[in-house]
Structure formats: C-alpha cells, structure tokens
CSV table of C-alpha atoms and ligand atoms in Angstrom, one decimal:
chain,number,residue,atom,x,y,z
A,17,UNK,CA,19.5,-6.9,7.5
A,18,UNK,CA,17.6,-4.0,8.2
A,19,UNK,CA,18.1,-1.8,11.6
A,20,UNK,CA,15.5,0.8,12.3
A,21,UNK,CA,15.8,2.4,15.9
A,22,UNK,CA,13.3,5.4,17.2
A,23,UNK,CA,12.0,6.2,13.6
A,24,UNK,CA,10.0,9.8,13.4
A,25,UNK,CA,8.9,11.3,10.8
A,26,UNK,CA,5.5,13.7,10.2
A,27,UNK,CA,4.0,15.3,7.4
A,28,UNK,CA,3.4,18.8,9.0
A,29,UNK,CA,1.3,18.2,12.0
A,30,UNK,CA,0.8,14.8,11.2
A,31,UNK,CA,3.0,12.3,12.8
A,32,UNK,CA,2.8,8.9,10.6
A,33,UNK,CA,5.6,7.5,12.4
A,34,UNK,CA,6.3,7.8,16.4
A,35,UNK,CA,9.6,6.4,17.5
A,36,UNK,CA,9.2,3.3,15.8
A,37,UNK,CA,12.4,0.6,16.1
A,38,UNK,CA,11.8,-3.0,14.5
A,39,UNK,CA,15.1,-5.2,13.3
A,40,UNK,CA,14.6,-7.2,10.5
A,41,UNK,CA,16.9,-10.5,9.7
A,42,UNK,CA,18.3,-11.5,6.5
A,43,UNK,CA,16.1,-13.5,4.5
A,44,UNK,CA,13.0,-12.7,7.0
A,45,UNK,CA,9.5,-12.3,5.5
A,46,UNK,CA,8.1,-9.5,7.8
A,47,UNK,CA,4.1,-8.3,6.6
A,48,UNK,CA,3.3,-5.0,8.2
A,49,UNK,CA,-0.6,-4.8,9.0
A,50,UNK,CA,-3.0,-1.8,10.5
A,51,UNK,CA,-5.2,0.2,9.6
A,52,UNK,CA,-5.1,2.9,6.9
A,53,UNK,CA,-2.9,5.4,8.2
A,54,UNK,CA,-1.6,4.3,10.7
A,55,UNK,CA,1.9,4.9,9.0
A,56,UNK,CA,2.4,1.3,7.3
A,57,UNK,CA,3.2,3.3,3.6
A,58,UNK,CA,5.2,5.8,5.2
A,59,UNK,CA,7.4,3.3,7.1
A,60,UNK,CA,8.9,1.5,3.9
A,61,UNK,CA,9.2,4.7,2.0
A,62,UNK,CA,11.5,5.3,4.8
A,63,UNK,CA,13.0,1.8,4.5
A,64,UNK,CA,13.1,2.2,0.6
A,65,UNK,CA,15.0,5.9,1.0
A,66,UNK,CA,12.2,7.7,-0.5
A,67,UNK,CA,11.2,9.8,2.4
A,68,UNK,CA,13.2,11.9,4.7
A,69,UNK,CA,12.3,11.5,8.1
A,70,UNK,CA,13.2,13.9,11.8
A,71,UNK,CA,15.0,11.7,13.8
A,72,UNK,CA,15.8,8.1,14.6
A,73,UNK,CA,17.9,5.7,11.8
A,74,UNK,CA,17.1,3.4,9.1
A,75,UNK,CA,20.3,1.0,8.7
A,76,UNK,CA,20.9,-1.9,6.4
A,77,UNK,CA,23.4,-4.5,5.6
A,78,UNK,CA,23.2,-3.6,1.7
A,79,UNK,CA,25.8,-3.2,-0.5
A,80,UNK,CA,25.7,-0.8,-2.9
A,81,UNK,CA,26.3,-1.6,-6.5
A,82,UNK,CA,26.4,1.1,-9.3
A,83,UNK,CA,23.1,3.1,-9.0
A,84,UNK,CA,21.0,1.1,-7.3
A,85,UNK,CA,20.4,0.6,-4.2
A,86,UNK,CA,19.5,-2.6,-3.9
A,87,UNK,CA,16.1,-2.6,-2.7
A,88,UNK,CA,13.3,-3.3,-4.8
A,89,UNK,CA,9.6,-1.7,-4.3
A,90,UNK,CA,6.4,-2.9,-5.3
A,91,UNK,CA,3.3,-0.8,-5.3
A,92,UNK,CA,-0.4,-1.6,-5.0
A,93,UNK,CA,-1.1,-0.7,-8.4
A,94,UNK,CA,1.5,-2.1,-11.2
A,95,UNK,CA,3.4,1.3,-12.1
A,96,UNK,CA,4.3,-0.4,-15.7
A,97,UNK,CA,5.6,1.8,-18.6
A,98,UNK,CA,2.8,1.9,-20.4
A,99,UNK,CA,4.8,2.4,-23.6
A,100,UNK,CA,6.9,-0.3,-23.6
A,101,UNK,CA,6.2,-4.3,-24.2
A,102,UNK,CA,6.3,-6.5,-20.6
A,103,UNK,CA,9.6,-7.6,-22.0
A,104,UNK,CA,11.2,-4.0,-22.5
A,105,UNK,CA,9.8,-3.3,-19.1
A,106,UNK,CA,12.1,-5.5,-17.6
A,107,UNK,CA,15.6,-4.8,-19.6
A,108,UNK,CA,15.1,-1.3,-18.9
A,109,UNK,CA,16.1,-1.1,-15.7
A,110,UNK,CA,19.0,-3.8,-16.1
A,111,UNK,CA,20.6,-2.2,-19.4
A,112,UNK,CA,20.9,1.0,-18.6
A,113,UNK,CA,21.3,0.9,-14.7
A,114,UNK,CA,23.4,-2.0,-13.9
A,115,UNK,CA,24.7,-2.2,-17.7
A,116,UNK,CA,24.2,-5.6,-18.3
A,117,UNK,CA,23.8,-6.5,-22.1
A,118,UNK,CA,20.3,-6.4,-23.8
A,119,UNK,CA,20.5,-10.2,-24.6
A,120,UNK,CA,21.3,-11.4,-21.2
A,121,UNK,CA,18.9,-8.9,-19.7
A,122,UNK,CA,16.6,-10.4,-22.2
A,123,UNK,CA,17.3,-14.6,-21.2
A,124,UNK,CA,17.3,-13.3,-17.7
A,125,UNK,CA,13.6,-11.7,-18.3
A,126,UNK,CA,12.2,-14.6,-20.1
A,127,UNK,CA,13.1,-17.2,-17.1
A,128,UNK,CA,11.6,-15.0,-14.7
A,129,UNK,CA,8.7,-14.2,-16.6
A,130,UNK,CA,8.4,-18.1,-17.1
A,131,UNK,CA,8.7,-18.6,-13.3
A,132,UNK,CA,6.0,-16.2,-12.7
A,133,UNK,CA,3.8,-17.2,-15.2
A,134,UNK,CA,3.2,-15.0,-17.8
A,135,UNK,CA,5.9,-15.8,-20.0
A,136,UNK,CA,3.2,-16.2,-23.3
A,137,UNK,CA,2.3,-12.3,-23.1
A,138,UNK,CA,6.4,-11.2,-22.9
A,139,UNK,CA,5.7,-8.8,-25.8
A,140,UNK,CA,2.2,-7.7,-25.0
A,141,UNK,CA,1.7,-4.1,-23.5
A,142,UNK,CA,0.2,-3.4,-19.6
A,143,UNK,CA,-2.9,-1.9,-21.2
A,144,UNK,CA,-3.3,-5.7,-22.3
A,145,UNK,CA,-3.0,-7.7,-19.0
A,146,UNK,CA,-4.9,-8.4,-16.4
A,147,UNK,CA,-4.5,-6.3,-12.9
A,148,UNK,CA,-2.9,-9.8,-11.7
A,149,UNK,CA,-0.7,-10.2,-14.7
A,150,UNK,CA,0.6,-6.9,-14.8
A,151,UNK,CA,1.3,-7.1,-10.7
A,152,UNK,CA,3.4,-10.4,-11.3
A,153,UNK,CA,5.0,-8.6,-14.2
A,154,UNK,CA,5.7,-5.6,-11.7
A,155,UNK,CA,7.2,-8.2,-9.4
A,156,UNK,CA,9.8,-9.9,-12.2
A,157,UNK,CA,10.7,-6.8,-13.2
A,158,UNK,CA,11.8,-5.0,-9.6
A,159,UNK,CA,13.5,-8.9,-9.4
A,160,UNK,CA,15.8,-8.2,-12.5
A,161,UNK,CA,17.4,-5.9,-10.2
A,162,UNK,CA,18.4,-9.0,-8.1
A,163,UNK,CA,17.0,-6.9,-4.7
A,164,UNK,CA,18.6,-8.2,-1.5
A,165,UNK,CA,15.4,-6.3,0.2
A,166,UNK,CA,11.7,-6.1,-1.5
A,167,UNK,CA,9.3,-3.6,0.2
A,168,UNK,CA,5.6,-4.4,-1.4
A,169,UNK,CA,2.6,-2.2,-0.8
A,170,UNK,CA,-0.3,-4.0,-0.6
A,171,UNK,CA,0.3,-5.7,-4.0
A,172,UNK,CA,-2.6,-7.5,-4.1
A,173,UNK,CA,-5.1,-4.7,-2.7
A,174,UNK,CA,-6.3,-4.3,-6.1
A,175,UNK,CA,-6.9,-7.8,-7.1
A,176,UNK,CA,-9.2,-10.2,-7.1
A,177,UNK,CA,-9.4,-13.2,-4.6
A,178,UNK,CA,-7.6,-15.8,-7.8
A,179,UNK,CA,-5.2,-13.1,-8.7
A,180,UNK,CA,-4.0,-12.3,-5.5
A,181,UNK,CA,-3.2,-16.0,-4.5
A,182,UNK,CA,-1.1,-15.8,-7.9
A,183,UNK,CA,1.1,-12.9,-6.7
A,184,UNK,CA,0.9,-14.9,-3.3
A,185,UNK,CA,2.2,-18.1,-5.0
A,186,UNK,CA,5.2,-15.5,-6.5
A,187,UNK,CA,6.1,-14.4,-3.0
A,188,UNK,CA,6.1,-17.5,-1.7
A,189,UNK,CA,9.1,-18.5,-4.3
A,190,UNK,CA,11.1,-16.0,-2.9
A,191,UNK,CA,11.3,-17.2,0.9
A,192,UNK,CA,14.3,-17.5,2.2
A,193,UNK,CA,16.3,-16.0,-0.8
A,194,UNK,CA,15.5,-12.7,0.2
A,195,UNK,CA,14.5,-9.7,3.1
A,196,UNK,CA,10.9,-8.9,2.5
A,197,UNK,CA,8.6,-6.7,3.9
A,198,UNK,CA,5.0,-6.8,2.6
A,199,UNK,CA,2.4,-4.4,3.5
A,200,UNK,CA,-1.4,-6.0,3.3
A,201,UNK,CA,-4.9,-6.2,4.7
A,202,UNK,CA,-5.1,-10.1,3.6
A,203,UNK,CA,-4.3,-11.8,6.7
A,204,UNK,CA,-4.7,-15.5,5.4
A,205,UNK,CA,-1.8,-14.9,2.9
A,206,UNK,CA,0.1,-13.1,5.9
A,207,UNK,CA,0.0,-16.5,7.9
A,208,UNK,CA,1.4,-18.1,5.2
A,209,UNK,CA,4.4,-16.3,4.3
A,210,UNK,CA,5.6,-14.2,6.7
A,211,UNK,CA,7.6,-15.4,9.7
A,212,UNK,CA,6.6,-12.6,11.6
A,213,UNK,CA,3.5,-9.7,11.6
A,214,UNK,CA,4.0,-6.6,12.7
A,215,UNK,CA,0.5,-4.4,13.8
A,216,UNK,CA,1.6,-0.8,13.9
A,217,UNK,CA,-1.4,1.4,15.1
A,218,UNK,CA,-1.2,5.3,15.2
A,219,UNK,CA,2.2,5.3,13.8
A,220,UNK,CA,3.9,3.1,16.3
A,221,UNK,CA,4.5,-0.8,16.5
A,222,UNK,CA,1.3,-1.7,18.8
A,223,UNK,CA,2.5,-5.7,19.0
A,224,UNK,CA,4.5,-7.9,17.1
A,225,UNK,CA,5.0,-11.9,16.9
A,226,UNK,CA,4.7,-15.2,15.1
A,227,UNK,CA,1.7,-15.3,12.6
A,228,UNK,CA,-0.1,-17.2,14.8
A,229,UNK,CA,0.5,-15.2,17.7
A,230,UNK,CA,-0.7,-12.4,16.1
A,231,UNK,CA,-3.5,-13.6,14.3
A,232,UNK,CA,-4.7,-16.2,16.6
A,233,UNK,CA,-3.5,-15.2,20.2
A,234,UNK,CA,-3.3,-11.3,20.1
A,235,UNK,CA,-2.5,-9.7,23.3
A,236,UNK,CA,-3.9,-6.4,22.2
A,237,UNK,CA,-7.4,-5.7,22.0
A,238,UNK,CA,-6.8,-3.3,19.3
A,239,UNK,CA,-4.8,-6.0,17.2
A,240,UNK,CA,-7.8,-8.0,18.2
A,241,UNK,CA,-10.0,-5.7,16.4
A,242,UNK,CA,-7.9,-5.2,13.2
A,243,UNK,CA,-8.0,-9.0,12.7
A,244,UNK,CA,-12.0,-9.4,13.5
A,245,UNK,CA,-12.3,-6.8,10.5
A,246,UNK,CA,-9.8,-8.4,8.3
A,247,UNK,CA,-11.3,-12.2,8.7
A,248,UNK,CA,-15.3,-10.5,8.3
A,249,UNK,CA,-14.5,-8.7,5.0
A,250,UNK,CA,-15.8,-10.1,2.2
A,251,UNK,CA,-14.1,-9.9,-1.2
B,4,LIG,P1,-0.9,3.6,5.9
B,4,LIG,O1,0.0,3.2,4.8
B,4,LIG,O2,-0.9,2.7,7.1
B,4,LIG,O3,-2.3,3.9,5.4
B,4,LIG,P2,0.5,6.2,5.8
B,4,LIG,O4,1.9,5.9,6.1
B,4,LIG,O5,0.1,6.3,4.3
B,4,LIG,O6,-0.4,5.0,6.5
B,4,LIG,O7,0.0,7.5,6.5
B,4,LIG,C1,0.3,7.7,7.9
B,4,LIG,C2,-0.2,9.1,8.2
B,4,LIG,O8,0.5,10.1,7.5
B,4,LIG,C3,-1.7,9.3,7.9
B,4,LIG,O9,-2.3,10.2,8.8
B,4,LIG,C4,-1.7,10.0,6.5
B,4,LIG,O10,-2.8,10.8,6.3
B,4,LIG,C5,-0.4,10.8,6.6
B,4,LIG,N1,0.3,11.0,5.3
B,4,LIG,C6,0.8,10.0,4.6
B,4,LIG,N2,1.3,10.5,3.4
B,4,LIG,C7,1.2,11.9,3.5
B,4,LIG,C8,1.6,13.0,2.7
B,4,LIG,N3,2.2,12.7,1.5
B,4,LIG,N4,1.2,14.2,3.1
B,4,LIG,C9,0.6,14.4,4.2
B,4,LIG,N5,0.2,13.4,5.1
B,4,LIG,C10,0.5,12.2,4.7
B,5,LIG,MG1,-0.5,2.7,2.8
C-alpha cells in the first residue's frame, strides 16, 4: 500500500530522515516508536504529503478522488474547529470536499460518533470535552473521509491512562479495514494492535519485526533501551 525506498529529508543541517525504505501492506497496522527526534513526525508528514523531502520516494496504491487524498491524519492534540459543534466538525470536511449532501454527511457522522462513543455530546463544542473525547471525535471525523491510509501522531500522548485505552479501543475497530500507521511511546497498546513495530533511531529504521520481537526479543541494544524506558515510565 505504501512504498517508501531511501527516504531523505533534513531541515537545514538537520537530517530527520537518512535513507529510510519501509513497505507497508494493505490493511497493515504499522506503530512507529523512538525517541523524540529521531524523525518519527517527520516520516509521516512525508507519508501524509505534507513535507517535501531531497531524495528517495514515497509511493502509494491510493486512488485519488476529488480533493482529497485519501489519507487521513491524526495529531497528538485534537486540532478541532473550535467554532463549530462535534457534529459540524465532521460534515465539514464531507460537504464541501467530497460534496456529499449535509443530511447523509450528517447519518454518516451520527453512526460513527455512536461507534466511537460520544454520540450524546454530537452538538457540544471541543471547549466542552474531555482531551479523550475530543481525540475520538478527531478520529470520527478524519474517518468521514473514508481514508484508505490513517497516519496518527501520538494520539494518545496527551491523555490519561482510561482515555488512551478509549482511543485504543477506536483503533482497534479499524484493524484490518484499513493502512495504519501510528506513532506512540505506549508500548502496551503497540503489542496489541500493530502487526508490526518499527524503532527508527537517529532518523533511520534501527530494527523492525513482530511486536513481540520487538518488544520482547530485541536484537538491538538501543531498541533494548527505548523499551526499558517505555515499560519504567510511570503515568
Ligand atoms: P520525532 O517525531 O521522532 O520526535 P521529528 O521527525 O519531529 O522526530 O524530528 C526529527 C529531527 O528533525 C529532530 O532533530 C528535530 O529537531 C528536527 N526537526 C523536526 N521538525 C523540524 C522543523 N520544522 N524545523 C527544523 N528541524 C526540525
Ligand atoms: Mg514527533
């Protein structure tokens, strides 16, 4: 679904991402860990077409439909229009992008708010949610764009423990109906979704495997170290 093959790209003298390649399958759950900067961000901005990069290529199986295309990105913190109700939030997008009518944008939003759990505050504002509310309502609404790819950014880095197994619980629904790639620190919700990790260290892919490879077996000391970290922090 996604091929990415020698992948650089630097911000002035700073190289975040050094020849990077990684294929990603249709339908894969692939969560990208490391440590801060060590080009996690930058490599699904790439992925998402929001950064230009030297050399190397990013190519997908995607079909383009009519402005959009086709990937849908998730941030850390909820990125809601803080103007408009949870509902409006997500018929934007759909009306006036992809054209579809207000009143099936609207059925369509009310499911998936239902399936995420926060159908009850549909016409409530973000100012009025909680952080994990307003992340699951950031998830339906990149969803009403029916994504074949979702990049997320540490989604749950600003939530608590009960929160972030809620957006977890989200993610989960979407295995196997969709590419994901999922940038995060919380390696106990990494072994359960993903079928594959991915530790990128100093801008390159330092090892790569099965979650329990990674987490439990890892042939790199460095990867070694990352998870120690991960598994002694305390929420
Ligand atoms: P991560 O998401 O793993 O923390 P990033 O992709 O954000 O890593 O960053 C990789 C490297 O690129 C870091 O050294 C970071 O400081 C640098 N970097 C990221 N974004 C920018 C930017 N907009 N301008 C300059 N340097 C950046
Ligand atoms: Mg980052």
């Amino acid at each position: 679904m996604i091929r990415i093959n020698q992948l650089t790209k630097s911000y002035d003298a700073t190289r975040a991402l050094d020849n990077v390649s990684l294929n990603i399958s249709r339908n894969e759950v692939v969560s990208i860990i490391g440590y801060s900067g060590s080009g996690k961000s930058s490599l699904i901005r790439c992925i998402a077409g929001l950064e230009p990069y030297e050399s190397g290529s990013i190519v997908t199986d995607l079909v383009p439909k009519k402005g959009y295309n086709g990937i849908g990105m998730v941030f850390n913190r909820a990125n809601l229009f803080p103007h408009l109700t949870i509902l409006q939030n997500l018929t934007l997008a759909p009306v006036e992008v992809l054209g579809i009518s207000r009143k099936e944008a609207e059925e369509e939003a009310i499911e998936l708010l239902d399936k995420v759990g926060i159908w009850a505050v549909k016409d409530s504002y973000p100012e009025s949610l909680s952080s994990g509310q307003r992340q699951r309502a950031a998830i339906a609404r990149s969803l009403m764009m029916k994504p074949e790819i979702l990049l997320l950014d540490e989604p749950t880095s600003a939530l608590d423990p009960v929160s972030a197994s809620e957006v977890f619980n989200v993610l989960t629904t979407l295995k196997d109906k969709m590419t994901i790639v999922l940038v995060t620190h919380n390696i106990d919700l990494a072994r359960l979704i993903s079928d594959r990790i991915v530790f990128m260290s100093g801008g390159r892919i330092c090892e790569q495997g099965t979650p329990s490879e990674i987490i439990d077996h890892p042939k790199e000391h460095q990867t070694r170290a990352y998870i120690n970290h991960c598994m002694n922090m305390v929420y």
